[in-house]
Amino acid sequence: MNVSFLKAMVAAACASAVLAACGGGGGGAELAANTAAAPGTAAIASPQPVVTGGATSSNQSSTTPTTPTTPTTPTTPTTPTTPTTPTTPTTPTTPTTPPVATTCGTASSNPASGLVDYGKALRPYTALAKPAKGVSVADPDFPGNTRIVRVTDVASDFKAGVAVPVYPTIQSWNCDESLLFLYITSPQSGGQSGHALFDGKTYKFIKFIDINPADVEQVYWDPVNPALLRYVDNRESGGTYLRELVAYNVNTGQKTVLKSFTGNAALTPTSGKIGGGGDPFAASADGDLFGFGVYQEKNGPGGAALQGQFSYRLSTNKISTYGTHEGNVAQALPSGRGLMLGDDTKVSVLSEAGAVQRQIAFGGTEHGDLLQNAAGNDVFVAVQFDGPAGSGNLMAANLTTGVVSTIIGESTGDGYPRTGGLLSGRSRAPGWVALAITGCPAGSTGNCNGYQPTVSGAAQTYLDQEIVLANIDTGKVYRVAHHRSTGNYSNAKTSNYWAQPNLVISPSGTRILVASDWGDANPNSPVINPSAAVDTYVIELPAYRGQ
């Protein structure tokens, strides 16, 4: 499935010169695709996803996709690590009291309300200076669709280099969107790092929170209580890793152990040094079912060898253990009706106990996310590079019916997928997903066949450098903004892992967080700087402004 920060630590697969190698892709075909032929100019009215698959047998044969280019490990930035001891929480000079709510918000009935449909026409990519922190600006290239607010000034506020959403598959906002958290890292001397809490509406920094999850992205908001976070605590105490599922109250700092996995022989790796915590990218939508991996020497010199897997259901306190399944870790389905496991040629639907129930010919190791459609079916959406069901920046495998559809891809006239696509299905609005694409920093009319992208004439884009909101049920695609991040440019000699356009759609579906180094302040002269500061921005859609 997706590549976690843990895997980046072990293999540096994500911190590579080819962003798409984070989950496949990259190489000559993708680079050539960066200089896209001019797409059609007519908007498509009410397009439908193109169905390209749908077999549901448990032993489905499929074509092995093209082997991705082996990534090159950059000299900078240094590979991110999760600190053994969390940063001491810091209270701002004028502390803001986190809000307390008794109920959680509801999803927007239509996150696309008020959006302009720009179809597939090339859009101008014009200069836009980096906004000051807290200032709202309109995206000049998609009038009416977007207000952009810069959430952080990581260099000034934290004396650090990076402030990002932890991963597209992890919700940054709590359930009523009153709070959000980001990850601060790459501190300078005297700088700060760790998970930082912000007001979810004003975007003001509140404090650092005292948590130490198994991996920096494995932090989950409680689906009902907006003050609670959940994570697996992998702290070491007296030579033993605690391996406890913890609920953490961000208001009071109180930690409550929901389940301790320490001492369970079935979950102890052969070295006896570390286990549980694993690689779930999300729990079920109700926060009840988790998929975990058991690792040997996870934070030690032996790397992170996967020893086994287990699911855990909180409501019944039930643990189900099973094998490694080709070295990948199964993820809980949003419905809670089992788990999903992906490899290069297929995705498998597993029971809670790890038994294979269905297999679908669809690449399961590219960037993707899980969500539910309008019918309540579990769906895996992902980028596909020469996958068994085709190629596209946004394709969907319905894990209930086995049907594979293309929303943005070759079969829908969008060309070969641009590199560096990340997707987030974290909204509670059924069927809606957000996508950000690195592509060519010089735009779709630019030349990205060398280290420094070039453009002849005014830069224009279709998909390259864009953020889109899409519906997997109707096939509607709305282009809403340029993210302007260049540091993870796929053909650069060096690359900044943190500058990939990590994005997260809000629970209501009306806002999108995205990380950017703003190297495309002037798209006619893109700046490729792997050491540039990376900040977080929020894309406010018209549906949010109308609330």
PDB file of C-alpha atoms in Angstrom, residues 187 199-200 269 430 434 436 546:
ATOM      1  CA  PRO A 187      15.098  21.714  13.773  1.00  0.00           C
ATOM      2  CA  ASP A 199      -6.630  25.774  16.347  1.00  0.00           C
ATOM      3  CA  GLY A 200      -8.600  24.102  13.566  1.00  0.00           C
ATOM      4  CA  PRO A 269       9.344 -10.775  17.683  1.00  0.00           C
ATOM      5  CA  PRO A 430     -18.920   9.715   0.810  1.00  0.00           C
ATOM      6  CA  ALA A 434      -8.435  15.080  -2.834  1.00  0.00           C
ATOM      7  CA  ALA A 436      -2.132  16.651  -5.360  1.00  0.00           C
ATOM      8  CA  GLY A 546     -20.343  29.512   2.959  1.00  0.00           C
TER       9      GLY A 546
END
